[in-house]
Amino acid sequence: SLDLQHKLERLMLIPRIKDISITKFSKIFLECAALPIFFVLTFSAMAFGEKITIWSRKYQSYNIPLVYSIIGIILFCYLFDAQRWKSRFGKNLRTLLLSTLFLAVSLMSIFVSVDHPYFSLCTFTVLLPVWLYACRYIFFRRKSREVYVSWLSGPLFVTGLIVIAIWVYWTTRDRMNQWNPKTKIIYSEESQCIPDFSSYPECLNSTTNQSCFSIEVKNGIRDISYEKGCDEKCAAVYDECFHSFVLWAWPLVAGTSLIFLSFASAFLIPEEEEIGKSLKPSSFIKMWIMLLFGMWVAACVSGVGARLTESLIFFVFSLVLSGILLVIGAMNLQETTQQAQEKVTESYDDFLDMMESLVILFAPIPLTIYLALSFLNQG
């Protein structure tokens, strides 16, 4: 079985997998699975994706206050040197601020997904290595980052395969879970997308000024009812609605992100064996370029609609950023960071102190004026 594993690794069908105990593998697997479970339940059609989309449209106006809150927390932590708080109260306050920051960023991701539905996928991909390093800090604090990263490839790969397998099972068990014109209409309607009848005027009911189809629920199963002279081609009125495809394909793309990160972490395993020396990152990159190109072609052929290329570009960028974060986290940057901080402090200490003092002294003035004007405007 070990020879078979090495053959599959050389063919890049599976990543290099570090030999660790079942207990460690299971523990890391649960860590890897926690974030995908949360995001799949929140953003995919397999669970609450449609309801979350409707909710986010309703409260999208709160996005701007969230941005102000995020900026305010970051500035507060920077100006008052939160990283140096050593007292019990200081540590608790820092934990509260960081938890609030995480919650605000999560909510902002949901609200931004209203206009950019692929944003949730990009957020998940970028947050994944951050989440894993947070888990290392909590559960494997005594292990170095290099050792911890060398353990990730197997659990990440298995998690990705399980997510994709569950999605495949979900799509095959019911025709209404497959990507087709009816599914496109249902997800678009549930996401409250606005149909575009300019190119398909025959799909508009002139009497009701509504589309010539409607969603019916029979025995708990949703289906599309077409009026006379109306058929599945009218699903094209939702070509500009990318939410429907993202809701449907979310688990597939999330599983792809997990598998990509498993290969990326495998290249960070020390090359102690001959198998490690025979694997080249360039071959891995070429393989993934072909895979992503194939996904793009398949999505185009299936009639996904607009914004596919834009979404794929942002997704690839998030994959690259995720890999960079994984590499940076695995490196021992503590000494380098400390030296850089000392150098900056020596050169610009007086200037930074002066700027912090000016901000602390004068920032409340425009803020107070802004709040007063906002209050008067509301009145």
Short mmCIF file of C-alpha atoms in Angstrom, two decimals:
data_model
loop_
_atom_site.label_atom_id
_atom_site.label_comp_id
_atom_site.label_asym_id
_atom_site.label_seq_id
_atom_site.Cartn_x
_atom_site.Cartn_y
_atom_site.Cartn_z
CA SER A 1 0.00 0.00 0.00
CA LEU A 2 2.94 2.30 0.67
CA ASP A 3 4.29 1.70 -2.85
CA LEU A 4 0.85 2.52 -4.29
CA GLN A 5 0.76 5.73 -2.25
CA HIS A 6 4.18 6.76 -3.61
CA LYS A 7 3.07 6.05 -7.18
CA LEU A 8 -0.04 8.18 -6.72
CA GLU A 9 2.08 10.94 -5.20
CA ARG A 10 4.48 10.88 -8.16
CA LEU A 11 1.51 11.13 -10.52
CA MET A 12 0.19 14.01 -8.35
CA LEU A 13 -3.14 12.27 -7.92
CA ILE A 14 -2.71 12.72 -4.17
CA PRO A 15 -0.42 15.04 -2.20
CA ARG A 16 2.50 13.87 -0.12
CA ILE A 17 1.05 12.68 3.17
CA LYS A 18 3.07 12.68 6.37
CA ASP A 19 2.87 9.51 8.43
CA ILE A 20 1.24 10.54 11.72
CA SER A 21 -0.85 8.76 14.33
CA ILE A 22 -4.58 8.18 13.87
CA THR A 23 -5.28 10.41 16.88
CA LYS A 24 -3.40 13.39 15.43
CA PHE A 25 -4.87 12.79 11.98
CA SER A 26 -8.41 12.70 13.38
CA LYS A 27 -7.86 15.83 15.47
CA ILE A 28 -6.48 17.82 12.53
CA PHE A 29 -9.23 16.45 10.28
CA LEU A 30 -11.86 17.88 12.64
CA GLU A 31 -10.03 21.22 12.60
CA CYS A 32 -9.96 21.19 8.79
CA ALA A 33 -13.65 20.25 8.59
CA ALA A 34 -15.01 22.83 11.06
CA LEU A 35 -14.66 25.91 8.82
CA PRO A 36 -15.99 24.21 5.63
CA ILE A 37 -19.01 22.92 7.55
CA PHE A 38 -19.84 26.43 8.76
CA PHE A 39 -19.40 28.04 5.33
CA VAL A 40 -21.24 25.29 3.41
CA LEU A 41 -24.19 25.52 5.80
CA THR A 42 -24.19 29.31 5.49
CA PHE A 43 -23.65 29.87 1.78
CA SER A 44 -24.68 26.78 -0.21
CA ALA A 45 -28.03 25.58 -1.49
CA MET A 46 -27.48 22.33 0.41
CA ALA A 47 -28.42 24.16 3.62
CA PHE A 48 -29.30 27.80 4.38
CA GLY A 49 -27.65 29.63 1.47
CA GLU A 50 -30.89 30.95 -0.02
CA LYS A 51 -32.19 32.20 3.33
CA ILE A 52 -28.86 33.86 4.15
CA THR A 53 -28.90 35.60 0.75
CA ILE A 54 -32.39 36.99 1.40
CA TRP A 55 -31.38 38.07 4.92
CA SER A 56 -28.23 39.79 3.62
CA ARG A 57 -30.26 41.74 1.04
CA LYS A 58 -32.55 42.92 3.81
CA TYR A 59 -29.76 44.19 6.08
CA GLN A 60 -27.19 45.18 3.46
CA SER A 61 -27.40 48.82 4.56
CA TYR A 62 -25.49 47.90 7.74
CA ASN A 63 -22.38 47.19 5.68
CA ILE A 64 -21.03 50.76 5.95
CA PRO A 65 -21.25 50.89 9.79
CA LEU A 66 -19.48 47.52 9.83
CA VAL A 67 -16.64 48.93 7.75
CA TYR A 68 -16.34 51.87 10.15
CA SER A 69 -16.33 49.45 13.09
CA ILE A 70 -13.58 47.34 11.53
CA ILE A 71 -11.42 50.40 10.84
CA GLY A 72 -12.10 51.74 14.33
CA ILE A 73 -11.09 48.50 16.07
CA ILE A 74 -7.90 48.20 14.02
CA LEU A 75 -6.94 51.83 14.73
CA PHE A 76 -7.72 51.45 18.44
CA CYS A 77 -5.58 48.32 18.73
CA TYR A 78 -2.73 50.01 16.85
CA LEU A 79 -2.80 53.34 18.65
CA PHE A 80 -2.92 51.79 22.11
CA ASP A 81 -0.42 48.97 21.37
CA ALA A 82 -2.84 46.10 22.01
CA GLN A 83 -0.12 43.52 21.32
CA ARG A 84 1.72 44.69 24.44
CA TRP A 85 -1.16 44.38 26.89
CA LYS A 86 0.03 41.91 29.53
CA SER A 87 -2.52 42.34 32.34
CA ARG A 88 -5.50 40.02 32.70
CA PHE A 89 -7.90 42.86 31.87
CA GLY A 90 -5.81 43.81 28.84
CA LYS A 91 -5.75 40.25 27.52
CA ASN A 92 -9.51 39.88 27.99
CA LEU A 93 -10.13 43.23 26.26
CA ARG A 94 -7.86 42.23 23.37
CA THR A 95 -9.69 38.92 23.01
CA LEU A 96 -13.03 40.75 23.00
CA LEU A 97 -11.84 43.23 20.37
CA LEU A 98 -10.42 40.51 18.11
CA SER A 99 -13.60 38.43 18.46
CA THR A 100 -15.69 41.48 17.57
CA LEU A 101 -13.39 42.14 14.61
CA PHE A 102 -13.81 38.55 13.37
CA LEU A 103 -17.60 38.80 13.71
CA ALA A 104 -17.67 42.15 11.87
CA VAL A 105 -15.53 40.79 9.02
CA SER A 106 -17.77 37.71 8.75
CA LEU A 107 -20.92 39.83 8.56
CA MET A 108 -19.29 42.15 6.05
CA SER A 109 -18.48 39.12 3.87
CA ILE A 110 -22.14 38.13 3.91
CA PHE A 111 -23.30 41.63 2.95
CA VAL A 112 -20.66 42.06 0.22
CA SER A 113 -21.81 38.74 -1.28
CA VAL A 114 -25.09 40.44 -2.25
CA ASP A 115 -23.32 42.38 -5.02
CA HIS A 116 -20.39 39.98 -5.45
CA PRO A 117 -21.69 36.43 -4.81
CA TYR A 118 -18.26 34.85 -5.27
CA PHE A 119 -16.86 36.92 -2.38
CA SER A 120 -17.88 34.28 0.18
CA LEU A 121 -15.82 31.66 -1.68
CA CYS A 122 -12.79 33.94 -1.77
CA THR A 123 -13.21 34.75 1.92
CA PHE A 124 -13.37 31.05 2.81
CA THR A 125 -10.26 30.28 0.78
CA VAL A 126 -8.22 33.08 2.38
CA LEU A 127 -9.48 32.40 5.91
CA LEU A 128 -8.68 28.68 5.75
CA PRO A 129 -4.92 28.92 6.50
CA VAL A 130 -5.61 31.60 9.13
CA TRP A 131 -8.12 29.27 10.77
CA LEU A 132 -5.66 26.36 10.71
CA TYR A 133 -2.90 28.40 12.35
CA ALA A 134 -5.37 29.56 14.99
CA CYS A 135 -6.17 25.89 15.67
CA ARG A 136 -2.45 25.14 15.97
CA TYR A 137 -2.12 27.92 18.53
CA ILE A 138 -4.98 26.43 20.57
CA PHE A 139 -4.45 22.66 20.23
CA PHE A 140 -0.82 22.18 19.12
CA ARG A 141 0.91 25.15 20.71
CA ARG A 142 3.98 23.09 21.65
CA LYS A 143 4.54 22.01 18.06
CA SER A 144 6.42 24.27 15.67
CA ARG A 145 4.63 25.74 12.68
CA GLU A 146 6.85 23.77 10.32
CA VAL A 147 5.89 20.45 11.92
CA TYR A 148 2.20 21.35 12.06
CA VAL A 149 2.07 22.32 8.38
CA SER A 150 3.72 19.02 7.43
CA TRP A 151 0.75 17.24 9.03
CA LEU A 152 -1.93 19.16 7.11
CA SER A 153 -1.80 17.63 3.62
CA GLY A 154 -3.57 14.36 4.48
CA PRO A 155 -6.45 15.80 6.57
CA LEU A 156 -7.01 18.65 4.10
CA PHE A 157 -7.11 16.25 1.15
CA VAL A 158 -9.54 13.88 2.87
CA THR A 159 -11.76 16.79 3.95
CA GLY A 160 -11.87 18.13 0.39
CA LEU A 161 -12.76 14.71 -1.04
CA ILE A 162 -15.54 14.24 1.54
CA VAL A 163 -17.02 17.69 0.83
CA ILE A 164 -17.04 17.00 -2.93
CA ALA A 165 -18.43 13.46 -2.41
CA ILE A 166 -21.31 14.79 -0.27
CA TRP A 167 -22.05 17.41 -2.93
CA VAL A 168 -22.04 14.76 -5.70
CA TYR A 169 -24.41 12.58 -3.66
CA TRP A 170 -26.68 15.57 -3.06
CA THR A 171 -26.83 16.44 -6.77
CA THR A 172 -27.54 12.87 -7.89
CA ARG A 173 -30.24 12.01 -5.38
CA ASP A 174 -32.75 14.50 -6.81
CA ARG A 175 -33.12 16.07 -10.26
CA MET A 176 -33.99 19.40 -8.66
CA ASN A 177 -30.52 19.40 -7.06
CA GLN A 178 -28.83 19.25 -10.47
CA TRP A 179 -27.88 22.29 -12.51
CA ASN A 180 -30.62 22.79 -15.10
CA PRO A 181 -32.98 25.61 -16.19
CA LYS A 182 -35.47 24.80 -13.44
CA THR A 183 -32.79 24.88 -10.75
CA LYS A 184 -31.47 28.13 -12.15
CA ILE A 185 -34.93 29.72 -11.95
CA ILE A 186 -35.60 28.46 -8.42
CA TYR A 187 -32.30 29.66 -6.96
CA SER A 188 -32.56 32.99 -8.77
CA GLU A 189 -36.11 33.56 -7.53
CA GLU A 190 -35.21 32.55 -3.98
CA SER A 191 -32.20 34.88 -4.09
CA GLN A 192 -34.55 37.71 -5.17
CA CYS A 193 -32.62 38.38 -8.37
CA ILE A 194 -34.27 40.76 -10.86
CA PRO A 195 -35.08 39.12 -14.23
CA ASP A 196 -34.02 40.86 -17.44
CA PHE A 197 -36.70 40.62 -20.14
CA SER A 198 -35.01 42.96 -22.63
CA SER A 199 -33.70 40.09 -24.77
CA TYR A 200 -36.61 37.76 -24.02
CA PRO A 201 -39.85 39.81 -24.17
CA GLU A 202 -41.84 36.64 -24.88
CA CYS A 203 -41.05 35.46 -21.34
CA LEU A 204 -42.97 38.39 -19.82
CA ASN A 205 -46.64 38.02 -19.03
CA SER A 206 -48.13 41.28 -20.31
CA THR A 207 -51.21 40.91 -18.09
CA THR A 208 -49.46 40.47 -14.75
CA ASN A 209 -46.20 42.16 -15.80
CA GLN A 210 -44.41 39.18 -14.26
CA SER A 211 -42.45 36.27 -15.69
CA CYS A 212 -44.38 33.54 -17.49
CA PHE A 213 -43.32 30.92 -14.95
CA SER A 214 -43.81 30.43 -11.24
CA ILE A 215 -42.52 28.18 -8.46
CA GLU A 216 -44.94 25.57 -7.13
CA VAL A 217 -44.45 23.37 -4.09
CA LYS A 218 -45.96 19.89 -4.28
CA ASN A 219 -45.45 17.47 -1.39
CA GLY A 220 -42.56 19.58 -0.14
CA ILE A 221 -40.80 19.51 -3.54
CA ARG A 222 -40.30 22.69 -5.54
CA ASP A 223 -41.01 22.71 -9.26
CA ILE A 224 -41.57 25.22 -12.07
CA SER A 225 -44.97 25.78 -13.65
CA TYR A 226 -44.86 27.27 -17.17
CA GLU A 227 -47.67 29.16 -18.84
CA LYS A 228 -48.73 28.41 -22.41
CA GLY A 229 -46.02 29.36 -24.89
CA CYS A 230 -43.40 29.54 -22.14
CA ASP A 231 -40.62 26.98 -21.72
CA GLU A 232 -37.21 26.39 -20.12
CA LYS A 233 -35.43 28.83 -22.44
CA CYS A 234 -36.96 31.63 -20.35
CA ALA A 235 -34.47 30.75 -17.61
CA ALA A 236 -32.13 32.99 -19.62
CA VAL A 237 -33.82 36.05 -18.08
CA TYR A 238 -31.65 35.26 -15.04
CA ASP A 239 -28.36 35.10 -16.94
CA GLU A 240 -27.13 38.15 -15.03
CA CYS A 241 -27.87 36.46 -11.69
CA PHE A 242 -24.69 34.67 -10.63
CA HIS A 243 -26.04 33.92 -7.15
CA SER A 244 -27.86 30.82 -8.40
CA PHE A 245 -24.71 29.10 -9.68
CA VAL A 246 -22.68 30.05 -6.59
CA LEU A 247 -25.38 28.63 -4.31
CA TRP A 248 -25.37 25.38 -6.26
CA ALA A 249 -21.61 24.95 -6.80
CA TRP A 250 -20.38 26.31 -3.44
CA PRO A 251 -19.43 22.91 -1.90
CA LEU A 252 -17.65 21.81 -5.09
CA VAL A 253 -15.49 24.94 -5.19
CA ALA A 254 -14.85 24.77 -1.43
CA GLY A 255 -13.69 21.16 -1.79
CA THR A 256 -11.41 22.26 -4.63
CA SER A 257 -9.88 24.91 -2.35
CA LEU A 258 -9.22 22.30 0.34
CA ILE A 259 -7.53 19.96 -2.13
CA PHE A 260 -5.42 22.80 -3.54
CA LEU A 261 -4.25 23.76 -0.06
CA SER A 262 -3.44 20.11 0.71
CA PHE A 263 -1.04 20.01 -2.26
CA ALA A 264 0.41 23.39 -1.27
CA SER A 265 1.09 22.17 2.28
CA ALA A 266 2.65 18.96 0.91
CA PHE A 267 5.40 20.98 -0.78
CA LEU A 268 6.34 22.37 2.65
CA ILE A 269 7.17 18.88 3.97
CA PRO A 270 10.97 18.48 4.37
CA GLU A 271 12.40 16.50 1.47
CA GLU A 272 13.83 13.62 3.46
CA GLU A 273 12.68 10.96 1.01
CA GLU A 274 13.33 10.49 -2.69
CA ILE A 275 9.61 10.91 -3.39
CA GLY A 276 9.78 14.48 -2.10
CA LYS A 277 12.67 15.39 -4.39
CA SER A 278 10.85 14.06 -7.47
CA LEU A 279 7.86 16.38 -7.03
CA LYS A 280 8.13 19.82 -8.60
CA PRO A 281 5.87 22.79 -7.80
CA SER A 282 5.96 23.82 -11.47
CA SER A 283 4.22 20.58 -12.49
CA PHE A 284 1.67 21.14 -9.74
CA ILE A 285 0.94 24.68 -10.97
CA LYS A 286 0.54 23.52 -14.58
CA MET A 287 -1.84 20.77 -13.51
CA TRP A 288 -4.02 23.21 -11.56
CA ILE A 289 -4.07 25.71 -14.42
CA MET A 290 -5.44 22.98 -16.70
CA LEU A 291 -7.96 21.92 -14.05
CA LEU A 292 -9.26 25.46 -13.51
CA PHE A 293 -9.43 26.03 -17.26
CA GLY A 294 -11.48 22.83 -17.58
CA MET A 295 -13.84 24.04 -14.83
CA TRP A 296 -14.26 27.36 -16.66
CA VAL A 297 -15.06 25.63 -19.97
CA ALA A 298 -17.53 23.25 -18.30
CA ALA A 299 -19.29 26.14 -16.55
CA CYS A 300 -19.51 28.10 -19.83
CA VAL A 301 -20.98 25.12 -21.66
CA SER A 302 -23.56 24.56 -18.91
CA GLY A 303 -24.88 28.10 -19.42
CA VAL A 304 -23.88 29.67 -16.13
CA GLY A 305 -24.25 33.19 -17.44
CA ALA A 306 -22.39 36.43 -16.84
CA ARG A 307 -19.53 37.21 -14.43
CA LEU A 308 -18.02 33.71 -14.66
CA THR A 309 -14.60 34.91 -15.84
CA GLU A 310 -14.51 37.67 -13.23
CA SER A 311 -15.40 35.19 -10.49
CA LEU A 312 -12.78 32.68 -11.63
CA ILE A 313 -10.07 35.37 -11.65
CA PHE A 314 -10.89 36.38 -8.07
CA PHE A 315 -11.05 32.72 -7.01
CA VAL A 316 -7.59 32.00 -8.48
CA PHE A 317 -6.25 35.13 -6.76
CA SER A 318 -7.68 33.92 -3.44
CA LEU A 319 -6.06 30.49 -3.97
CA VAL A 320 -2.68 32.14 -4.55
CA LEU A 321 -3.13 34.38 -1.50
CA SER A 322 -4.14 31.37 0.58
CA GLY A 323 -1.00 29.51 -0.47
CA ILE A 324 1.15 32.54 0.34
CA LEU A 325 -0.40 32.80 3.81
CA LEU A 326 0.27 29.11 4.38
CA VAL A 327 3.93 29.53 3.40
CA ILE A 328 4.38 32.69 5.48
CA GLY A 329 2.82 31.01 8.50
CA ALA A 330 5.15 28.02 8.16
CA MET A 331 8.26 30.19 8.11
CA ASN A 332 9.97 31.16 11.32
CA LEU A 333 9.47 34.90 11.00
CA GLN A 334 9.68 35.78 14.67
CA GLU A 335 13.32 36.90 14.65
CA THR A 336 12.99 38.70 11.30
CA THR A 337 9.83 40.48 12.42
CA GLN A 338 11.40 41.51 15.71
CA GLN A 339 14.48 42.90 13.97
CA ALA A 340 12.31 44.82 11.50
CA GLN A 341 10.20 46.26 14.31
CA GLU A 342 13.32 47.33 16.22
CA LYS A 343 14.76 48.98 13.11
CA VAL A 344 11.53 50.86 12.38
CA THR A 345 11.22 51.88 16.02
CA GLU A 346 14.78 53.22 16.12
CA SER A 347 14.33 55.22 12.91
CA TYR A 348 10.79 56.53 13.29
CA ASP A 349 10.00 56.19 17.00
CA ASP A 350 9.62 59.93 17.65
CA PHE A 351 7.60 60.49 14.49
CA LEU A 352 5.21 57.58 15.23
CA ASP A 353 4.72 58.76 18.82
CA MET A 354 3.92 62.26 17.58
CA MET A 355 1.40 60.94 15.01
CA GLU A 356 -0.29 58.74 17.63
CA SER A 357 -0.57 61.70 19.99
CA LEU A 358 -2.06 63.92 17.28
CA VAL A 359 -4.62 61.28 16.34
CA ILE A 360 -5.61 60.68 19.97
CA LEU A 361 -5.92 64.41 20.65
CA PHE A 362 -7.67 65.63 17.52
CA ALA A 363 -9.52 62.62 16.08
CA PRO A 364 -12.46 62.99 18.52
CA ILE A 365 -13.18 66.51 17.18
CA PRO A 366 -14.19 65.59 13.57
CA LEU A 367 -15.81 62.42 14.89
CA THR A 368 -17.98 64.45 17.28
CA ILE A 369 -18.90 66.90 14.49
CA TYR A 370 -19.78 64.01 12.18
CA LEU A 371 -21.99 62.35 14.82
CA ALA A 372 -23.72 65.67 15.57
CA LEU A 373 -24.43 66.33 11.88
CA SER A 374 -25.68 62.77 11.45
CA PHE A 375 -27.99 63.24 14.45
CA LEU A 376 -29.35 66.51 13.04
CA ASN A 377 -29.79 64.92 9.62
CA GLN A 378 -31.73 62.04 11.13
CA GLY A 379 -33.91 64.51 12.98
#
